[in-house]
Each structure stands twice: as C-alpha cells, then as structure tokens.
Short mmCIF file of N, CA and C and ligand atoms in Angstrom, two decimals:
data_model
loop_
_atom_site.label_atom_id
_atom_site.label_comp_id
_atom_site.label_asym_id
_atom_site.label_seq_id
_atom_site.Cartn_x
_atom_site.Cartn_y
_atom_site.Cartn_z
N UNK N 284 101.30 135.16 106.56
CA UNK N 284 100.74 135.43 105.24
C UNK N 284 99.59 134.53 105.00
N UNK N 285 98.38 135.04 104.69
CA UNK N 285 97.25 134.14 104.47
C UNK N 285 97.34 133.50 103.12
N UNK N 286 96.49 132.41 102.99
CA UNK N 286 96.40 131.67 101.78
C UNK N 286 95.85 132.61 100.63
N UNK N 287 96.33 132.40 99.45
CA UNK N 287 95.76 133.14 98.27
C UNK N 287 94.48 132.53 97.91
N UNK N 288 93.35 133.18 98.12
CA UNK N 288 92.06 132.58 97.88
C UNK N 288 91.78 132.35 96.38
N UNK N 289 92.60 132.87 95.58
CA UNK N 289 92.40 132.69 94.19
C UNK N 289 93.43 131.71 93.57
N UNK N 290 93.99 130.81 94.48
CA UNK N 290 95.01 129.94 94.02
C UNK N 290 94.56 128.95 92.89
N UNK N 291 93.29 128.66 92.99
CA UNK N 291 92.78 127.63 91.95
C UNK N 291 92.85 128.17 90.55
N UNK N 292 92.81 129.55 90.50
CA UNK N 292 92.95 130.21 89.16
C UNK N 292 94.35 130.63 88.83
N UNK N 293 95.09 131.08 89.90
CA UNK N 293 96.44 131.73 89.67
C UNK N 293 97.59 130.85 89.78
N UNK N 294 97.54 129.86 90.59
CA UNK N 294 98.71 128.93 90.86
C UNK N 294 98.70 127.79 89.87
N UNK N 295 99.87 127.18 89.71
CA UNK N 295 100.00 126.09 88.79
C UNK N 295 99.87 124.74 89.56
N UNK N 296 99.01 123.91 88.99
CA UNK N 296 98.84 122.61 89.56
C UNK N 296 99.92 121.67 89.03
N UNK N 297 100.84 121.25 89.89
CA UNK N 297 102.08 120.58 89.39
C UNK N 297 102.08 119.15 89.70
N UNK N 298 101.17 118.64 90.47
CA UNK N 298 101.28 117.22 90.79
C UNK N 298 100.26 116.83 91.83
N UNK N 299 100.56 115.69 92.46
CA UNK N 299 99.50 115.11 93.35
C UNK N 299 100.26 114.62 94.57
N UNK N 300 99.59 114.62 95.74
CA UNK N 300 100.16 114.05 96.98
C UNK N 300 99.02 113.44 97.76
N UNK N 301 99.14 112.29 98.20
CA UNK N 301 98.10 111.55 98.96
C UNK N 301 96.73 111.76 98.36
N UNK N 302 96.58 111.79 97.07
CA UNK N 302 95.24 111.78 96.46
C UNK N 302 94.66 113.18 96.20
N UNK N 303 95.41 114.17 96.54
CA UNK N 303 94.91 115.55 96.27
C UNK N 303 95.98 116.35 95.48
N UNK N 304 95.50 117.38 94.74
CA UNK N 304 96.52 118.11 93.94
C UNK N 304 97.44 118.96 94.70
N UNK N 305 98.59 119.30 94.22
CA UNK N 305 99.58 120.22 94.75
C UNK N 305 99.73 121.37 93.81
N UNK N 306 99.56 122.62 94.41
CA UNK N 306 99.66 123.84 93.64
C UNK N 306 100.98 124.61 93.96
N UNK N 307 101.60 125.16 92.93
CA UNK N 307 102.80 125.98 93.26
C UNK N 307 102.57 127.44 92.79
N UNK N 308 103.02 128.32 93.56
CA UNK N 308 102.86 129.74 93.28
C UNK N 308 103.52 130.18 92.01
N UNK N 309 103.08 131.23 91.35
CA UNK N 309 103.68 131.62 90.09
C UNK N 309 105.21 131.78 90.18
N UNK N 310 105.74 132.22 91.30
CA UNK N 310 107.23 132.37 91.41
C UNK N 310 107.92 131.08 91.94
N UNK N 311 107.08 130.01 92.14
CA UNK N 311 107.69 128.71 92.43
C UNK N 311 108.10 128.61 93.90
N UNK N 312 107.83 129.60 94.75
CA UNK N 312 108.45 129.53 96.11
C UNK N 312 107.54 128.92 97.14
N UNK N 313 106.18 128.81 96.81
CA UNK N 313 105.24 128.34 97.86
C UNK N 313 104.30 127.25 97.26
N UNK N 314 103.71 126.51 98.19
CA UNK N 314 102.73 125.50 97.69
C UNK N 314 101.50 125.39 98.56
N UNK N 315 100.47 124.91 97.93
CA UNK N 315 99.11 124.63 98.55
C UNK N 315 98.78 123.21 98.22
N UNK N 316 98.30 122.54 99.27
CA UNK N 316 97.80 121.14 99.02
C UNK N 316 96.29 121.11 99.14
N UNK N 317 95.71 120.37 98.22
CA UNK N 317 94.22 120.18 98.21
C UNK N 317 93.54 121.03 97.16
N UNK N 318 92.31 120.64 96.88
CA UNK N 318 91.49 121.47 95.92
C UNK N 318 90.27 121.97 96.61
N UNK N 319 89.41 121.12 97.07
CA UNK N 319 88.20 121.69 97.77
C UNK N 319 88.66 122.33 99.06
N UNK N 320 89.56 121.66 99.86
CA UNK N 320 90.14 122.21 101.06
C UNK N 320 91.60 122.45 100.85
N UNK N 321 91.92 123.70 100.48
CA UNK N 321 93.34 124.07 100.21
C UNK N 321 94.03 124.53 101.45
N UNK N 322 95.26 123.95 101.73
CA UNK N 322 96.08 124.33 102.87
C UNK N 322 97.43 124.94 102.33
N UNK N 323 97.65 126.23 102.77
CA UNK N 323 98.89 126.92 102.43
C UNK N 323 99.96 126.53 103.43
N UNK N 324 100.92 125.71 103.01
CA UNK N 324 101.78 125.10 103.96
C UNK N 324 102.68 126.11 104.73
N UNK N 325 103.06 127.19 104.00
CA UNK N 325 103.88 128.22 104.61
C UNK N 325 103.12 129.00 105.73
N UNK N 326 101.77 129.03 105.65
CA UNK N 326 100.97 129.74 106.69
C UNK N 326 100.63 128.82 107.86
N UNK N 327 100.53 127.51 107.66
CA UNK N 327 100.15 126.64 108.70
C UNK N 327 101.21 126.49 109.77
N UNK N 328 100.84 126.64 111.05
CA UNK N 328 101.83 126.56 112.11
C UNK N 328 101.71 125.23 112.89
N UNK N 329 100.89 124.31 112.35
CA UNK N 329 100.76 122.99 112.97
C UNK N 329 99.97 122.99 114.28
N UNK N 330 99.07 123.98 114.51
CA UNK N 330 98.33 124.02 115.80
C UNK N 330 97.33 122.90 115.98
N UNK N 331 96.92 122.29 114.87
CA UNK N 331 95.99 121.19 114.78
C UNK N 331 94.55 121.56 115.16
N UNK N 332 94.22 122.75 115.27
CA UNK N 332 92.79 123.13 115.61
C UNK N 332 91.83 122.65 114.58
N UNK N 333 92.25 122.59 113.30
CA UNK N 333 91.34 122.19 112.27
C UNK N 333 91.10 120.65 112.28
N UNK N 334 92.01 119.82 112.82
CA UNK N 334 91.88 118.42 112.75
C UNK N 334 90.62 117.87 113.49
N UNK N 335 90.43 118.18 114.76
CA UNK N 335 89.24 117.71 115.45
C UNK N 335 87.96 118.45 115.05
N UNK N 336 88.16 119.74 114.57
CA UNK N 336 87.00 120.55 114.19
C UNK N 336 86.30 120.03 112.93
N UNK N 337 86.98 119.37 112.09
CA UNK N 337 86.44 118.89 110.81
C UNK N 337 85.55 117.72 111.00
N UNK N 338 84.31 117.85 110.65
CA UNK N 338 83.33 116.70 110.82
C UNK N 338 83.59 115.44 109.97
N UNK N 339 84.37 115.63 108.84
CA UNK N 339 84.56 114.51 107.95
C UNK N 339 85.98 114.08 107.98
N UNK N 340 86.83 114.64 108.95
CA UNK N 340 88.16 114.22 109.10
C UNK N 340 89.00 114.36 107.87
N UNK N 341 88.94 115.55 107.27
CA UNK N 341 89.65 115.82 106.05
C UNK N 341 91.17 115.94 106.27
N UNK N 342 91.55 116.52 107.51
CA UNK N 342 92.96 116.80 107.73
C UNK N 342 93.70 115.81 108.59
N UNK N 343 94.96 115.55 108.21
CA UNK N 343 95.81 114.66 109.06
C UNK N 343 97.12 115.47 109.26
N UNK N 344 97.74 115.11 110.39
CA UNK N 344 99.11 115.71 110.59
C UNK N 344 100.02 115.18 109.61
N UNK N 345 101.05 116.04 109.13
CA UNK N 345 102.01 115.59 108.19
C UNK N 345 103.30 116.30 108.50
N UNK N 346 104.38 115.56 108.54
CA UNK N 346 105.75 116.14 108.67
C UNK N 346 106.30 116.38 107.29
N UNK N 347 106.09 117.61 106.85
CA UNK N 347 106.54 118.01 105.54
C UNK N 347 108.03 118.16 105.52
N UNK N 348 108.75 117.76 104.42
CA UNK N 348 110.21 117.95 104.41
C UNK N 348 110.54 119.41 104.41
N UNK N 349 109.68 120.31 103.87
CA UNK N 349 110.01 121.74 103.78
C UNK N 349 109.35 122.61 104.92
N UNK N 350 108.29 122.15 105.43
CA UNK N 350 107.54 123.01 106.40
C UNK N 350 107.39 122.42 107.77
N UNK N 351 107.88 121.20 108.02
CA UNK N 351 107.79 120.63 109.32
C UNK N 351 106.34 120.09 109.56
N UNK N 352 105.88 120.30 110.81
CA UNK N 352 104.58 119.73 111.25
C UNK N 352 103.48 120.66 110.65
N UNK N 353 102.70 120.16 109.80
CA UNK N 353 101.58 120.90 109.18
C UNK N 353 100.39 119.89 109.06
N UNK N 354 99.33 120.38 108.47
CA UNK N 354 98.28 119.46 108.18
C UNK N 354 98.16 119.25 106.66
N UNK N 355 97.72 118.09 106.27
CA UNK N 355 97.56 117.76 104.91
C UNK N 355 96.06 117.33 104.66
N UNK N 356 95.41 117.85 103.66
CA UNK N 356 94.00 117.48 103.40
C UNK N 356 93.85 116.12 102.73
N UNK N 357 94.15 115.06 103.45
CA UNK N 357 94.24 113.75 102.85
C UNK N 357 92.93 113.16 102.40
N UNK N 358 91.80 113.74 102.99
CA UNK N 358 90.45 113.36 102.58
C UNK N 358 89.73 114.54 101.97
N UNK N 359 90.41 115.25 101.12
CA UNK N 359 89.95 116.50 100.44
C UNK N 359 88.59 116.18 99.83
N UNK N 360 88.41 115.02 99.21
CA UNK N 360 87.13 114.75 98.50
C UNK N 360 85.99 114.60 99.49
N UNK N 361 86.20 114.42 100.80
CA UNK N 361 85.12 114.24 101.77
C UNK N 361 84.59 115.55 102.37
N UNK N 362 85.19 116.64 101.90
CA UNK N 362 84.80 117.96 102.45
C UNK N 362 83.32 118.24 102.10
N UNK N 363 82.57 118.70 103.14
CA UNK N 363 81.16 119.10 102.91
C UNK N 363 80.96 120.55 102.96
N UNK N 364 82.05 121.32 102.82
CA UNK N 364 81.96 122.80 102.62
C UNK N 364 81.32 123.52 103.86
N UNK N 365 81.54 122.98 105.03
CA UNK N 365 80.87 123.55 106.21
C UNK N 365 81.67 124.85 106.65
N UNK N 366 82.93 125.03 106.24
CA UNK N 366 83.75 126.16 106.55
C UNK N 366 84.22 126.28 108.00
N UNK N 367 83.97 125.29 108.79
CA UNK N 367 84.39 125.32 110.19
C UNK N 367 85.94 125.48 110.28
N UNK N 368 86.63 124.83 109.41
CA UNK N 368 88.11 124.95 109.47
C UNK N 368 88.57 126.30 109.17
N UNK N 369 87.96 126.99 108.30
CA UNK N 369 88.36 128.32 107.96
C UNK N 369 88.18 129.25 109.23
N UNK N 370 87.09 128.95 109.97
CA UNK N 370 86.79 129.82 111.20
C UNK N 370 87.79 129.55 112.24
N UNK N 371 88.14 128.27 112.46
CA UNK N 371 89.05 127.94 113.63
C UNK N 371 90.49 128.21 113.30
N UNK N 372 90.94 128.25 112.09
CA UNK N 372 92.38 128.36 111.71
C UNK N 372 92.80 129.82 112.08
N UNK N 373 93.79 129.91 113.07
CA UNK N 373 94.31 131.14 113.47
C UNK N 373 95.25 131.84 112.43
N UNK N 374 95.60 131.10 111.39
CA UNK N 374 96.61 131.64 110.48
C UNK N 374 95.99 131.89 109.10
N UNK N 375 94.75 131.74 108.92
CA UNK N 375 94.15 131.86 107.64
C UNK N 375 94.88 131.08 106.51
N UNK N 376 95.22 129.84 106.96
CA UNK N 376 95.98 128.93 106.10
C UNK N 376 95.09 128.09 105.21
N UNK N 377 93.79 128.15 105.49
CA UNK N 377 92.90 127.23 104.70
C UNK N 377 91.88 128.04 103.85
N UNK N 378 91.65 127.57 102.65
CA UNK N 378 90.56 128.22 101.91
C UNK N 378 89.68 127.02 101.30
N UNK N 379 88.41 127.11 101.57
CA UNK N 379 87.41 126.15 101.02
C UNK N 379 86.88 126.66 99.75
N UNK N 380 86.75 125.75 98.78
CA UNK N 380 86.20 126.13 97.52
C UNK N 380 84.72 126.52 97.67
N UNK N 381 84.32 127.61 97.10
CA UNK N 381 82.93 128.04 97.24
C UNK N 381 82.18 127.46 96.05
N UNK N 382 80.91 127.05 96.22
CA UNK N 382 80.09 126.60 95.12
C UNK N 382 79.72 127.87 94.33
N UNK N 383 79.52 127.67 93.07
CA UNK N 383 79.20 128.79 92.19
C UNK N 383 78.06 129.63 92.72
N UNK N 384 78.32 130.99 92.83
CA UNK N 384 77.27 131.89 93.32
C UNK N 384 77.18 132.02 94.80
N UNK N 385 77.87 131.23 95.60
CA UNK N 385 77.75 131.26 97.01
C UNK N 385 78.80 132.06 97.77
N UNK N 386 79.81 132.49 97.02
CA UNK N 386 81.02 133.04 97.67
C UNK N 386 80.64 134.34 98.52
N UNK N 387 79.96 135.22 97.92
CA UNK N 387 79.65 136.48 98.68
C UNK N 387 78.83 136.19 99.93
N UNK N 388 77.82 135.37 99.76
CA UNK N 388 76.92 135.04 100.93
C UNK N 388 77.78 134.42 102.06
N UNK N 389 78.55 133.43 101.72
CA UNK N 389 79.31 132.71 102.78
C UNK N 389 80.37 133.62 103.36
N UNK N 390 81.00 134.40 102.56
CA UNK N 390 82.04 135.26 103.11
C UNK N 390 81.46 136.34 104.08
N UNK N 391 80.22 136.78 103.71
CA UNK N 391 79.62 137.81 104.60
C UNK N 391 79.13 137.11 105.90
N UNK N 392 78.74 135.91 105.82
CA UNK N 392 78.33 135.20 107.02
C UNK N 392 79.55 134.95 108.03
N UNK N 393 80.71 134.63 107.33
CA UNK N 393 81.88 134.39 108.12
C UNK N 393 82.38 135.71 108.77
N UNK N 394 82.10 136.82 108.12
CA UNK N 394 82.53 138.09 108.70
C UNK N 394 81.57 138.57 109.77
N UNK N 395 80.41 137.86 109.84
CA UNK N 395 79.33 138.28 110.75
C UNK N 395 78.55 139.54 110.24
N UNK N 396 78.64 139.70 108.99
CA UNK N 396 77.95 140.94 108.38
C UNK N 396 76.52 140.52 107.95
S1 SF4 W 1182 84.86 122.87 105.27
FE1 SF4 W 1182 84.17 121.54 106.94
S2 SF4 W 1182 84.20 119.49 106.01
FE2 SF4 W 1182 85.47 120.79 104.70
S3 SF4 W 1182 87.55 120.59 105.45
FE3 SF4 W 1182 86.69 122.31 106.46
S4 SF4 W 1182 85.82 121.53 108.45
FE4 SF4 W 1182 86.13 119.76 107.04
S1 SF4 W 1183 94.13 125.35 112.15
FE1 SF4 W 1183 95.34 126.35 110.47
S2 SF4 W 1183 97.40 126.68 111.38
FE2 SF4 W 1183 96.30 125.16 112.59
S3 SF4 W 1183 97.01 123.09 111.78
FE3 SF4 W 1183 95.02 123.74 110.80
S4 SF4 W 1183 95.71 124.79 108.91
FE4 SF4 W 1183 97.46 124.77 110.25
#
C-alpha cells in the first residue's frame, strides 16, 4: 500500500519523534514519520535503498516497535527536495513535500511524461 500523498492535509499530527512530526491516519491504524520527507512505516520494507541515495543523509535505520526495521527521516529538515528517494523506493513508502505550484511539473517529470 503506497503512502497517502495527502497525509499532510488528511492525517492527524499527534506528536514528535527524533525531531520530526508523527502523523496518524484518520482510523488510527497507520502512521507516517516526517513532514518534508514523509515515510509510511507500514509500506517500508527496510530495503535501505533510500539511505545511501539521499545526498543530505535524511534517513536512518530504525527498529520500530510496531514495524520492525524501517527508515526514519531523522534529518527531515535537511531535505533539499531532490526526489531521489521517491524514485529509488520500491514500495512508494516516501512522499516529499512539493513546493507550492511545483507538484504537477515534478510529478510529470517523475513519470517521464
Ligand atoms: S528528496 Fe532528496 S534530499 Fe530529500 S529526503 Fe529524498 S533523497 Fe533526501
Ligand atoms: S527505499 Fe522505501 S522501502 Fe526501502 S527503506 Fe527506504 S522507505 Fe523503506
């Protein structure tokens, strides 16, 4: 199940973990860590492809009590919006916040359209 790209509007921000916000789905069953670089923990399989791919080292491995080995966006504030992590993630577990007005352009570039 991919990350809900609208989580910043639809999900509830319930707290903080390692300096980034934690969001909980409307039914309370799922969570996303991070704001600029959001990681849907239930989608992440811990493959670690995003860790070396990120130029600013946003992600670190984390043994989550509920999801096991996943990544946590511990340096969320250092994200430079390059979108490499979205490209390399095989599970669509990451969503990067789009700057106002850039969403359609960036999404079409990612699709190769
Ligand atoms: S968009 Fe780029 S800088 Fe931001 S978390 Fe992903 S790979 Fe790192
Ligand atoms: S690339 Fe995706 S699935 Fe792999 S560790 Fe990163 S967020 Fe998780």
